mmCIF file of C-alpha atoms in Angstrom:
data_model
loop_
_atom_site.group_PDB
_atom_site.id
_atom_site.type_symbol
_atom_site.label_atom_id
_atom_site.label_comp_id
_atom_site.label_asym_id
_atom_site.label_seq_id
_atom_site.Cartn_x
_atom_site.Cartn_y
_atom_site.Cartn_z
ATOM 1 C CA MET A 1 2.771 20.539 -2.928
ATOM 2 C CA THR A 2 2.395 16.892 -2.310
ATOM 3 C CA GLN A 3 -1.281 15.649 -2.442
ATOM 4 C CA VAL A 4 -0.818 12.176 -2.162
ATOM 5 C CA ILE A 5 1.655 9.730 -0.541
ATOM 6 C CA VAL A 6 1.900 6.126 -1.968
ATOM 7 C CA LEU A 7 3.234 3.277 0.322
ATOM 8 C CA ASN A 8 4.052 0.441 -1.542
ATOM 9 C CA GLY A 9 5.336 -2.852 -0.015
ATOM 10 C CA GLY A 10 4.735 -6.146 0.883
ATOM 11 C CA SER A 11 2.601 -7.666 3.470
ATOM 12 C CA SER A 12 3.748 -6.989 6.858
ATOM 13 C CA ALA A 13 6.638 -4.460 5.528
ATOM 14 C CA GLY A 14 5.645 -1.875 7.900
ATOM 15 C CA LYS A 15 3.082 0.091 5.759
ATOM 16 C CA SER A 16 0.434 0.665 8.323
ATOM 17 C CA ALA A 17 2.720 1.655 10.957
ATOM 18 C CA LEU A 18 4.467 4.257 8.688
ATOM 19 C CA ALA A 19 1.161 5.472 7.402
ATOM 20 C CA ARG A 20 0.224 5.991 11.292
ATOM 21 C CA SER A 21 3.514 7.696 12.079
ATOM 22 C CA LEU A 22 3.443 9.753 9.141
ATOM 23 C CA GLN A 23 -0.128 11.378 10.307
ATOM 24 C CA ALA A 24 1.838 11.966 13.467
ATOM 25 C CA VAL A 25 4.976 13.753 11.923
ATOM 26 C CA LEU A 26 3.195 15.678 8.999
ATOM 27 C CA PRO A 27 2.213 19.298 10.020
ATOM 28 C CA GLU A 28 -1.329 18.968 8.609
ATOM 29 C CA PRO A 29 -3.944 15.960 8.800
ATOM 30 C CA TRP A 30 -3.607 13.515 6.249
ATOM 31 C CA LEU A 31 -6.065 10.579 5.639
ATOM 32 C CA SER A 32 -4.885 7.095 5.540
ATOM 33 C CA ILE A 33 -6.405 4.827 3.083
ATOM 34 C CA SER A 34 -5.181 0.854 2.845
ATOM 35 C CA ILE A 35 -5.979 -1.826 0.175
ATOM 36 C CA ASP A 36 -7.141 -3.691 3.138
ATOM 37 C CA ASP A 37 -9.847 -1.094 3.707
ATOM 38 C CA LEU A 38 -11.019 -2.036 0.212
ATOM 39 C CA VAL A 39 -10.947 -5.738 0.912
ATOM 40 C CA ASP A 40 -12.940 -5.145 4.161
ATOM 41 C CA ALA A 41 -15.625 -3.176 2.382
ATOM 42 C CA MET A 42 -16.523 -6.203 -0.038
ATOM 43 C CA PRO A 43 -19.217 -8.324 0.393
ATOM 44 C CA ALA A 44 -17.754 -11.359 2.213
ATOM 45 C CA ALA A 45 -18.665 -13.666 -0.625
ATOM 46 C CA MET A 46 -16.308 -11.911 -2.848
ATOM 47 C CA GLN A 47 -13.520 -13.027 -0.380
ATOM 48 C CA ALA A 48 -13.677 -16.323 -1.682
ATOM 49 C CA SER A 49 -14.878 -16.174 -5.209
ATOM 50 C CA ASP A 50 -13.121 -16.619 -8.688
ATOM 51 C CA ALA A 51 -14.538 -12.877 -9.346
ATOM 52 C CA GLY A 52 -13.489 -11.345 -5.910
ATOM 53 C CA ILE A 53 -10.376 -12.193 -4.199
ATOM 54 C CA GLU A 54 -9.141 -15.253 -2.965
ATOM 55 C CA ILE A 55 -6.008 -15.514 -0.460
ATOM 56 C CA THR A 56 -4.775 -19.078 -0.406
ATOM 57 C CA SER A 57 -3.636 -20.666 2.581
ATOM 58 C CA ASP A 58 -0.114 -20.226 1.739
ATOM 59 C CA GLY A 59 -0.787 -16.466 1.244
ATOM 60 C CA GLU A 60 -0.960 -16.168 -2.365
ATOM 61 C CA VAL A 61 -3.442 -13.615 -3.773
ATOM 62 C CA ASN A 62 -5.729 -14.030 -6.733
ATOM 63 C CA VAL A 63 -8.116 -11.389 -8.201
ATOM 64 C CA GLY A 64 -10.984 -11.422 -10.436
ATOM 65 C CA PRO A 65 -13.048 -9.302 -12.563
ATOM 66 C CA ASP A 66 -15.337 -8.078 -10.018
ATOM 67 C CA PHE A 67 -12.567 -7.177 -7.606
ATOM 68 C CA ARG A 68 -10.714 -5.567 -10.231
ATOM 69 C CA ARG A 69 -13.863 -2.997 -11.149
ATOM 70 C CA LEU A 70 -14.483 -2.246 -7.673
ATOM 71 C CA GLN A 71 -10.497 -1.614 -7.058
ATOM 72 C CA HIS A 72 -10.810 0.850 -9.912
ATOM 73 C CA ALA A 73 -13.764 2.704 -8.288
ATOM 74 C CA TRP A 74 -12.081 2.706 -5.165
ATOM 75 C CA ARG A 75 -8.968 4.156 -6.764
ATOM 76 C CA GLU A 76 -10.959 6.910 -8.449
ATOM 77 C CA GLY A 77 -12.688 7.737 -5.298
ATOM 78 C CA VAL A 78 -9.553 7.963 -3.167
ATOM 79 C CA ALA A 79 -8.109 10.564 -6.006
ATOM 80 C CA THR A 80 -11.516 12.354 -5.833
ATOM 81 C CA MET A 81 -10.688 12.843 -2.253
ATOM 82 C CA ALA A 82 -7.186 14.239 -2.594
ATOM 83 C CA ARG A 83 -8.499 16.531 -5.416
ATOM 84 C CA ALA A 84 -10.960 17.897 -3.333
ATOM 85 C CA GLY A 85 -8.308 19.119 -0.784
ATOM 86 C CA ALA A 86 -7.822 15.917 1.520
ATOM 87 C CA PRO A 87 -3.952 14.876 1.562
ATOM 88 C CA VAL A 88 -4.207 11.127 1.385
ATOM 89 C CA ILE A 89 -1.647 8.135 2.398
ATOM 90 C CA ILE A 90 -2.449 5.190 0.524
ATOM 91 C CA ASP A 91 -1.258 1.864 1.802
ATOM 92 C CA ASP A 92 -0.898 -0.750 -1.183
ATOM 93 C CA VAL A 93 0.642 -3.690 -2.428
ATOM 94 C CA PHE A 94 1.826 -3.609 -6.056
ATOM 95 C CA LEU A 95 1.239 -7.521 -6.896
ATOM 96 C CA GLY A 96 1.056 -6.403 -10.689
ATOM 97 C CA GLY A 97 4.440 -4.520 -10.315
ATOM 98 C CA PRO A 98 4.530 -1.530 -12.681
ATOM 99 C CA SER A 99 1.185 -2.270 -14.176
ATOM 100 C CA SER A 100 -0.409 -1.654 -10.443
ATOM 101 C CA GLN A 101 1.789 1.507 -10.556
ATOM 102 C CA GLN A 102 0.193 2.636 -13.776
ATOM 103 C CA GLU A 103 -3.310 2.307 -12.499
ATOM 104 C CA TRP A 104 -2.533 4.511 -9.468
ATOM 105 C CA GLU A 105 -0.734 7.159 -12.160
ATOM 106 C CA LYS A 106 -4.127 6.993 -14.201
ATOM 107 C CA ALA A 107 -6.244 7.893 -11.315
ATOM 108 C CA LEU A 108 -3.739 10.109 -9.707
ATOM 109 C CA ALA A 109 -3.030 12.125 -12.632
ATOM 110 C CA GLY A 110 -2.655 15.860 -12.201
ATOM 111 C CA LEU A 111 -1.770 15.397 -8.225
ATOM 112 C CA ASP A 112 1.561 15.875 -6.821
ATOM 113 C CA VAL A 113 2.281 12.152 -5.845
ATOM 114 C CA LEU A 114 5.343 10.898 -3.645
ATOM 115 C CA TRP A 115 6.066 7.468 -4.519
ATOM 116 C CA VAL A 116 7.858 5.180 -1.473
ATOM 117 C CA GLY A 117 9.037 1.997 -1.489
ATOM 118 C CA VAL A 118 8.761 0.191 1.758
ATOM 119 C CA ARG A 119 10.863 -2.658 2.474
ATOM 120 C CA CYS A 120 11.546 -5.148 5.115
ATOM 121 C CA ASP A 121 14.067 -7.954 5.496
ATOM 122 C CA VAL A 122 11.758 -11.371 4.697
ATOM 123 C CA ALA A 123 12.544 -12.968 7.831
ATOM 124 C CA VAL A 124 11.525 -9.881 9.954
ATOM 125 C CA ALA A 125 8.448 -9.587 7.807
ATOM 126 C CA ALA A 126 7.508 -13.189 8.161
ATOM 127 C CA ARG A 127 7.953 -12.967 12.133
ATOM 128 C CA ARG A 128 5.271 -9.971 11.889
ATOM 129 C CA GLU A 129 2.814 -11.935 9.780
ATOM 130 C CA LEU A 130 2.821 -14.584 12.580
ATOM 131 C CA ALA A 131 2.460 -11.958 15.272
ATOM 132 C CA ARG A 132 -0.513 -10.409 13.479
ATOM 133 C CA ARG A 133 -2.551 -13.380 13.139
ATOM 134 C CA ASP A 134 -4.464 -11.975 10.186
ATOM 135 C CA ARG A 135 -2.713 -13.355 7.320
ATOM 136 C CA PRO A 136 -1.763 -16.917 6.157
ATOM 137 C CA PRO A 137 1.584 -18.000 6.710
ATOM 138 C CA GLY A 138 3.642 -17.423 3.659
ATOM 139 C CA MET A 139 2.061 -13.640 2.459
ATOM 140 C CA ALA A 140 5.128 -11.447 3.660
ATOM 141 C CA GLU A 141 7.604 -13.972 1.919
ATOM 142 C CA LEU A 142 5.380 -13.975 -1.449
ATOM 143 C CA GLN A 143 5.225 -10.425 -1.533
ATOM 144 C CA ALA A 144 8.280 -9.092 -0.385
ATOM 145 C CA GLU A 145 10.172 -8.910 -3.639
ATOM 146 C CA VAL A 146 7.498 -9.027 -6.078
ATOM 147 C CA ALA A 147 5.666 -5.884 -5.060
ATOM 148 C CA HIS A 148 8.722 -3.979 -5.899
ATOM 149 C CA GLN A 149 9.825 -5.367 -9.217
ATOM 150 C CA GLY A 150 9.477 -2.650 -11.848
ATOM 151 C CA VAL A 151 8.263 0.075 -9.889
ATOM 152 C CA ARG A 152 9.677 3.793 -9.503
ATOM 153 C CA TYR A 153 9.915 5.527 -6.164
ATOM 154 C CA ASP A 154 10.928 8.845 -5.144
ATOM 155 C CA VAL A 155 12.227 7.556 -1.802
ATOM 156 C CA GLU A 156 12.576 3.907 -0.068
ATOM 157 C CA VAL A 157 12.806 2.893 3.468
ATOM 158 C CA ASP A 158 13.707 -0.201 5.382
ATOM 159 C CA THR A 159 11.747 -0.811 8.155
ATOM 160 C CA THR A 160 13.731 -3.964 9.274
ATOM 161 C CA ASP A 161 15.682 -2.083 11.839
ATOM 162 C CA LYS A 162 14.047 1.225 11.892
ATOM 163 C CA GLU A 163 11.309 2.381 14.131
ATOM 164 C CA PRO A 164 7.998 3.632 12.255
ATOM 165 C CA LEU A 165 8.722 7.216 13.427
ATOM 166 C CA GLU A 166 11.895 7.450 12.329
ATOM 167 C CA ALA A 167 11.109 6.013 8.849
ATOM 168 C CA ALA A 168 8.269 8.545 8.718
ATOM 169 C CA ARG A 169 10.415 11.338 9.392
ATOM 170 C CA VAL A 170 12.775 9.978 6.220
ATOM 171 C CA VAL A 171 9.470 10.290 4.023
ATOM 172 C CA ALA A 172 8.331 13.239 5.755
ATOM 173 C CA ALA A 173 11.640 15.007 4.630
ATOM 174 C CA HIS A 174 10.576 14.209 0.850
ATOM 175 C CA VAL A 175 6.833 15.843 1.367
ATOM 176 C CA ARG A 176 6.578 19.645 -0.130
#
C-alpha cells in the first residue's frame, strides 16, 4: 500500500492545490506537508541568513548549513509519521534535482512511495505566481525545469490546463 506521495515541481506549478485535491479524492485521510511549512516554521532570522535560507528579489533560492540540518530533521520526522501509520503527501521543490530525491529516498527507506512530477507551462506558472503575491517574480520560471532535471517519477501531471481534481484523479489511480 502506498504510504507516501511525493509531489515535486517548481513554484506555482499547482502542487498545493493538487495535494488538497488528493486529500479530497483518496478514500482514507492523508496528511499534507509542504516545504513551505518547514520554511514558515523556521525562525525569521534564518530567512535572510547565509546559514539559513535566502530568497533573492529575482526568485533565486539559496540555502545554508543550518537550513540543510533542519531540513534533514524535517524529512526524518515526516518519514516517522508515515512509519507510524499516517499516510503523507509531501509537497516539495527539488532544487537539487536528483540529490534532493536521493535525500528523500534515504529518509523514506522501507516505505511505499509514489513519486509524482507536477509540471506547468512556465507562462501559466508565472501568472499564478503574480496572483499569489507571496513569491518574488521570477521564482516560477527559475524552478520550472530545474526541479525536474534528473528526477525519476512514477507518474507526471501537467496542471497547465488541468483542474486540480482532474490531476488528483490521475495521481490517485496510481495509489495502491
